[in-house]
């Protein structure tokens, strides 16, 4: 159950100090297995929990399999955040009501679409925030290509019009779409407004040409991502209360996000890369909390 409702942060209702939790995306677990056989659900959740992740991000499971999902999440002590792809406030309301039995920590939204702009976009985002408050369910808009947050310019404008707008920060889309491989003062200034409104972080490193590259692909790019994530954590900590949780989701997708070689195999291990990102997240949190 969600504790005292605050649209700006996830809260688990406990008296624990504000904290980072590193979660794993179930989309990132697709096509992971041995000898071409994908791991079953329980094996995936067992692996996630065994590696020290404390929650997952996934689509709401179908009714037929929902009892198994809930049993396994409870068995492995994993929290649950859900994906939503709303075109309207009604879509979000329906999503929340349909998943009422899933004990969701929050809802992550990829809001459609990239061609909804200006006042129409502001009205839609404001309506989604109203639904979130009405259901006492935290809802965060993911910064994503091809969605309402297509670019930094319009996204920063939304923050000026909507004081309660909060984001799931995925910088990889802006780096790819804007080729932000080197510091650009205008881009950094706009991104700062998004960092100030971040309530969840999705971790993936992109270049100016590829949406997903290995953590060790470029030390310079890794350093920039670490700086962005750490700064978002610092902003999140301002005013954070007992029970507040900052989910940091490792979200390394299968192909075409992952790069395959001529033999049709991914060039690196997404699972091993997720474990590296987990360590990066914890290092960023240490810097954010001691400086």
Coordinates of C-alpha atoms in Angstrom, one line a residue:
X1 CA 0.0 0.0 0.0
X2 CA 1.1 3.6 -0.6
X3 CA 1.7 5.6 2.5
X4 CA 0.9 9.3 2.9
X5 CA 0.2 10.4 -0.7
X6 CA 2.6 12.8 -2.2
X7 CA 2.6 13.1 -6.0
X8 CA 6.3 14.2 -6.0
X9 CA 7.8 11.0 -4.6
X10 CA 7.0 7.3 -4.1
X11 CA 6.4 6.5 -0.5
X12 CA 6.0 3.0 1.0
X13 CA 4.3 4.1 4.2
X14 CA 7.2 3.2 6.5
X15 CA 9.3 5.3 8.9
X16 CA 12.5 4.4 7.1
X17 CA 14.8 7.3 6.0
X18 CA 14.5 8.4 2.4
X19 CA 16.3 5.8 0.3
X20 CA 17.4 4.7 -3.1
X21 CA 16.0 1.3 -4.3
X22 CA 17.5 -0.4 -7.4
X23 CA 14.9 -2.2 -9.4
X24 CA 15.1 -4.3 -12.6
X25 CA 12.9 -4.0 -15.7
X26 CA 11.1 -7.1 -16.7
X27 CA 11.3 -5.9 -20.3
X28 CA 15.1 -6.2 -19.8
X29 CA 14.7 -9.8 -18.8
X30 CA 13.2 -10.8 -22.2
X31 CA 15.1 -13.4 -24.2
X32 CA 17.4 -14.1 -21.2
X33 CA 18.0 -17.8 -20.7
X34 CA 20.2 -20.8 -21.5
X35 CA 20.6 -22.4 -25.0
X36 CA 17.9 -20.3 -26.6
X37 CA 15.3 -21.1 -23.9
X38 CA 13.9 -18.1 -22.1
X39 CA 13.8 -18.2 -18.3
X40 CA 10.4 -18.8 -16.8
X41 CA 8.9 -16.1 -14.6
X42 CA 9.9 -17.5 -11.3
X43 CA 13.5 -18.1 -12.4
X44 CA 13.6 -14.4 -13.5
X45 CA 12.3 -13.1 -10.2
X46 CA 14.6 -15.4 -8.3
X47 CA 17.6 -14.1 -10.2
X48 CA 16.5 -10.5 -9.7
X49 CA 16.0 -10.9 -6.0
X50 CA 19.2 -12.9 -5.6
X51 CA 21.2 -10.1 -7.2
X52 CA 20.0 -7.6 -4.6
X53 CA 17.3 -5.8 -6.6
X54 CA 14.4 -4.9 -4.5
X55 CA 11.6 -4.4 -7.1
X56 CA 10.6 -4.7 -10.7
X57 CA 9.0 -2.5 -13.4
X58 CA 6.6 -4.4 -15.6
X59 CA 3.4 -4.3 -17.5
X60 CA 0.4 -5.3 -15.5
X61 CA 0.0 -9.1 -15.9
X62 CA -3.1 -10.6 -17.5
X63 CA -5.8 -11.6 -15.1
X64 CA -5.2 -15.3 -15.8
X65 CA -1.6 -15.1 -14.5
X66 CA -2.0 -12.4 -11.9
X67 CA -2.2 -14.7 -8.9
X68 CA 1.1 -16.3 -9.7
X69 CA 2.7 -12.9 -10.2
X70 CA 1.4 -11.7 -6.8
X71 CA 2.6 -14.9 -5.1
X72 CA 6.0 -14.7 -6.6
X73 CA 6.5 -11.0 -5.9
X74 CA 5.6 -11.7 -2.3
X75 CA 7.8 -14.7 -2.1
X76 CA 10.8 -12.8 -3.3
X77 CA 9.9 -9.6 -1.5
X78 CA 9.9 -7.5 -4.7
X79 CA 7.9 -4.3 -5.1
X80 CA 6.0 -3.7 -8.3
X81 CA 5.9 -0.6 -10.5
X82 CA 3.8 -0.7 -13.6
X83 CA 4.1 0.6 -17.2
X84 CA 1.2 2.6 -18.7
X85 CA 0.8 4.0 -22.2
X86 CA -2.0 6.6 -21.8
X87 CA -3.6 8.6 -24.6
X88 CA -6.0 10.2 -22.2
X89 CA -6.7 10.6 -18.4
X90 CA -9.4 7.9 -18.8
X91 CA -6.7 5.5 -20.0
X92 CA -4.7 6.1 -16.8
X93 CA -7.8 5.8 -14.6
X94 CA -8.7 2.5 -16.2
X95 CA -5.1 1.2 -15.8
X96 CA -5.1 2.0 -12.1
X97 CA -8.5 0.5 -11.5
X98 CA -7.7 -2.7 -13.5
X99 CA -4.5 -3.2 -11.5
X100 CA -5.9 -2.3 -8.0
X101 CA -5.0 -5.8 -6.7
X102 CA -1.3 -5.5 -7.7
X103 CA -0.3 -3.3 -4.8
X104 CA 1.6 -1.0 -7.2
X105 CA 4.3 1.3 -5.8
X106 CA 3.8 3.8 -8.7
X107 CA 2.8 4.0 -12.4
X108 CA 5.3 4.9 -15.1
X109 CA 3.8 6.6 -18.1
X110 CA 4.9 6.8 -21.7
X111 CA 2.3 9.4 -22.7
X112 CA 1.2 9.5 -26.3
X113 CA 2.2 11.0 -28.5
X114 CA 5.0 13.1 -30.0
X115 CA 2.5 15.1 -32.1
X116 CA 0.6 16.3 -29.1
X117 CA 2.1 19.7 -28.2
X118 CA 1.5 23.1 -26.6
X119 CA -1.9 23.7 -24.9
X120 CA -3.2 20.3 -25.9
X121 CA -0.2 18.6 -24.2
X122 CA -0.5 20.7 -21.1
X123 CA -4.2 19.9 -20.8
X124 CA -3.4 16.1 -21.2
X125 CA -0.6 16.1 -18.7
X126 CA -2.7 18.1 -16.2
X127 CA -5.5 15.7 -16.6
X128 CA -3.2 12.7 -15.9
X129 CA -1.9 14.4 -12.7
X130 CA -5.6 14.9 -11.6
X131 CA -6.3 11.2 -12.1
X132 CA -3.1 10.3 -10.2
X133 CA -4.2 12.5 -7.2
X134 CA -7.8 11.2 -7.3
X135 CA -6.5 7.6 -7.0
X136 CA -3.7 8.4 -4.6
X137 CA -1.4 6.6 -7.0
X138 CA 2.0 8.2 -8.0
X139 CA 2.3 8.7 -11.7
X140 CA 5.4 9.8 -13.5
X141 CA 5.8 10.8 -17.1
X142 CA 8.8 9.1 -18.8
X143 CA 11.1 11.2 -20.9
X144 CA 11.0 9.2 -24.1
X145 CA 11.4 9.7 -27.8
X146 CA 8.2 9.5 -29.8
X147 CA 6.1 10.5 -26.8
X148 CA 4.7 13.7 -25.4
X149 CA 8.2 14.3 -24.0
X150 CA 9.8 14.0 -27.4
X151 CA 12.4 16.7 -26.8
X152 CA 13.9 18.8 -24.1
X153 CA 12.5 22.1 -25.3
X154 CA 8.8 21.2 -25.0
X155 CA 9.4 19.1 -21.9
X156 CA 10.9 22.1 -20.1
X157 CA 8.0 24.2 -21.2
X158 CA 5.5 21.7 -19.6
X159 CA 7.3 22.2 -16.2
X160 CA 6.6 25.9 -16.3
X161 CA 2.9 25.4 -16.9
X162 CA 2.5 22.4 -14.5
X163 CA 4.0 22.8 -11.0
X164 CA 3.3 19.3 -10.0
X165 CA 4.5 17.6 -13.1
X166 CA 7.0 14.8 -12.2
X167 CA 9.2 12.6 -14.4
X168 CA 10.7 9.3 -14.9
X169 CA 14.1 10.4 -16.1
X170 CA 15.5 8.5 -19.0
X171 CA 18.3 10.7 -20.4
X172 CA 19.3 8.1 -23.0
X173 CA 16.5 9.3 -25.3
X174 CA 17.6 12.9 -25.2
X175 CA 21.2 12.0 -25.8
X176 CA 20.3 10.0 -28.8
X177 CA 17.8 12.4 -30.3
X178 CA 19.9 15.5 -29.6
X179 CA 23.3 13.9 -30.1
X180 CA 24.4 15.3 -26.7
X181 CA 27.7 13.6 -26.8
X182 CA 29.4 16.8 -25.7
X183 CA 28.2 19.4 -23.2
X184 CA 25.9 21.9 -24.7
X185 CA 24.9 24.8 -22.5
X186 CA 21.4 25.2 -23.8
X187 CA 20.7 21.5 -23.5
X188 CA 22.1 21.3 -20.0
X189 CA 20.0 24.2 -18.8
X190 CA 16.8 22.6 -20.1
X191 CA 17.8 19.2 -18.7
X192 CA 18.3 20.8 -15.3
X193 CA 14.6 21.6 -15.1
X194 CA 13.8 17.9 -15.7
X195 CA 16.3 16.7 -13.1
X196 CA 14.6 19.0 -10.6
X197 CA 11.3 17.1 -11.2
X198 CA 12.7 13.6 -11.3
X199 CA 10.9 10.9 -9.1
X200 CA 12.2 7.7 -10.9
X201 CA 15.3 7.1 -12.8
X202 CA 15.6 4.7 -15.8
X203 CA 19.2 3.7 -16.4
X204 CA 20.6 3.1 -19.9
X205 CA 23.6 4.7 -21.6
X206 CA 23.2 5.9 -25.1
X207 CA 25.5 7.6 -27.6
X208 CA 24.5 10.1 -30.3
X209 CA 23.9 7.2 -32.7
X210 CA 22.8 4.2 -30.6
X211 CA 20.1 4.0 -27.9
X212 CA 22.0 1.4 -25.8
X213 CA 25.7 0.9 -25.4
X214 CA 27.8 -0.9 -22.8
X215 CA 28.7 0.9 -19.6
X216 CA 32.3 0.7 -20.7
X217 CA 31.7 2.0 -24.2
X218 CA 32.8 5.5 -23.3
X219 CA 34.2 6.7 -20.0
X220 CA 33.3 10.3 -20.9
X221 CA 29.6 9.4 -21.5
X222 CA 29.5 7.3 -18.3
X223 CA 30.8 10.2 -16.4
X224 CA 28.1 12.5 -17.8
X225 CA 25.3 10.0 -17.0
X226 CA 26.7 9.7 -13.4
X227 CA 26.6 13.5 -13.1
X228 CA 23.0 13.7 -14.3
X229 CA 21.8 10.8 -12.1
X230 CA 23.7 12.2 -9.0
X231 CA 22.2 15.6 -9.5
X232 CA 18.7 14.2 -9.9
X233 CA 19.2 12.3 -6.7
X234 CA 20.3 15.5 -4.9
X235 CA 17.2 17.3 -6.0
X236 CA 15.0 14.4 -5.0
X237 CA 16.5 14.4 -1.5
X238 CA 15.5 18.0 -1.0
X239 CA 12.4 17.8 1.2
X240 CA 12.3 14.0 1.1
X241 CA 10.4 12.4 4.1
X242 CA 10.5 9.1 5.9
X243 CA 9.3 6.3 3.7
X244 CA 10.2 8.1 0.5
X245 CA 11.7 5.8 -2.2
X246 CA 13.6 6.8 -5.3
X247 CA 13.4 3.8 -7.7
X248 CA 16.4 3.5 -10.0
X249 CA 15.4 1.0 -12.7
X250 CA 18.0 -0.9 -14.8
X251 CA 16.3 -1.0 -18.2
X252 CA 18.5 -2.6 -20.8
X253 CA 16.3 -3.8 -23.6
X254 CA 16.6 -6.7 -26.1
X255 CA 17.2 -6.0 -29.8
X256 CA 16.9 -3.6 -31.5
X257 CA 18.0 -1.8 -28.3
X258 CA 20.7 -4.3 -27.7
X259 CA 23.2 -4.7 -30.5
X260 CA 23.5 -8.0 -32.3
X261 CA 26.5 -9.4 -34.2
X262 CA 26.4 -11.2 -37.6
X263 CA 25.6 -14.5 -35.9
X264 CA 22.4 -13.0 -34.4
X265 CA 23.7 -12.9 -30.8
X266 CA 23.8 -9.9 -28.6
X267 CA 27.3 -8.5 -28.3
X268 CA 27.3 -8.2 -24.6
X269 CA 25.4 -9.6 -21.6
X270 CA 22.5 -7.4 -20.6
X271 CA 22.3 -9.1 -17.2
X272 CA 25.9 -8.4 -16.4
X273 CA 25.5 -4.8 -17.6
X274 CA 22.5 -4.4 -15.3
X275 CA 24.6 -5.5 -12.4
X276 CA 27.2 -2.9 -13.3
X277 CA 24.5 -0.2 -13.5
X278 CA 23.3 -1.3 -10.1
X279 CA 26.7 -0.6 -8.7
X280 CA 26.9 2.8 -10.5
X281 CA 23.5 3.7 -9.0
X282 CA 24.7 3.0 -5.5
X283 CA 27.9 5.0 -6.1
X284 CA 25.9 8.0 -7.4
X285 CA 23.6 7.8 -4.3
X286 CA 26.7 7.8 -2.0
X287 CA 27.9 11.0 -3.7
X288 CA 24.5 12.6 -3.6
X289 CA 24.1 11.9 0.1
X290 CA 27.5 13.0 1.4
X291 CA 28.2 16.1 -0.7

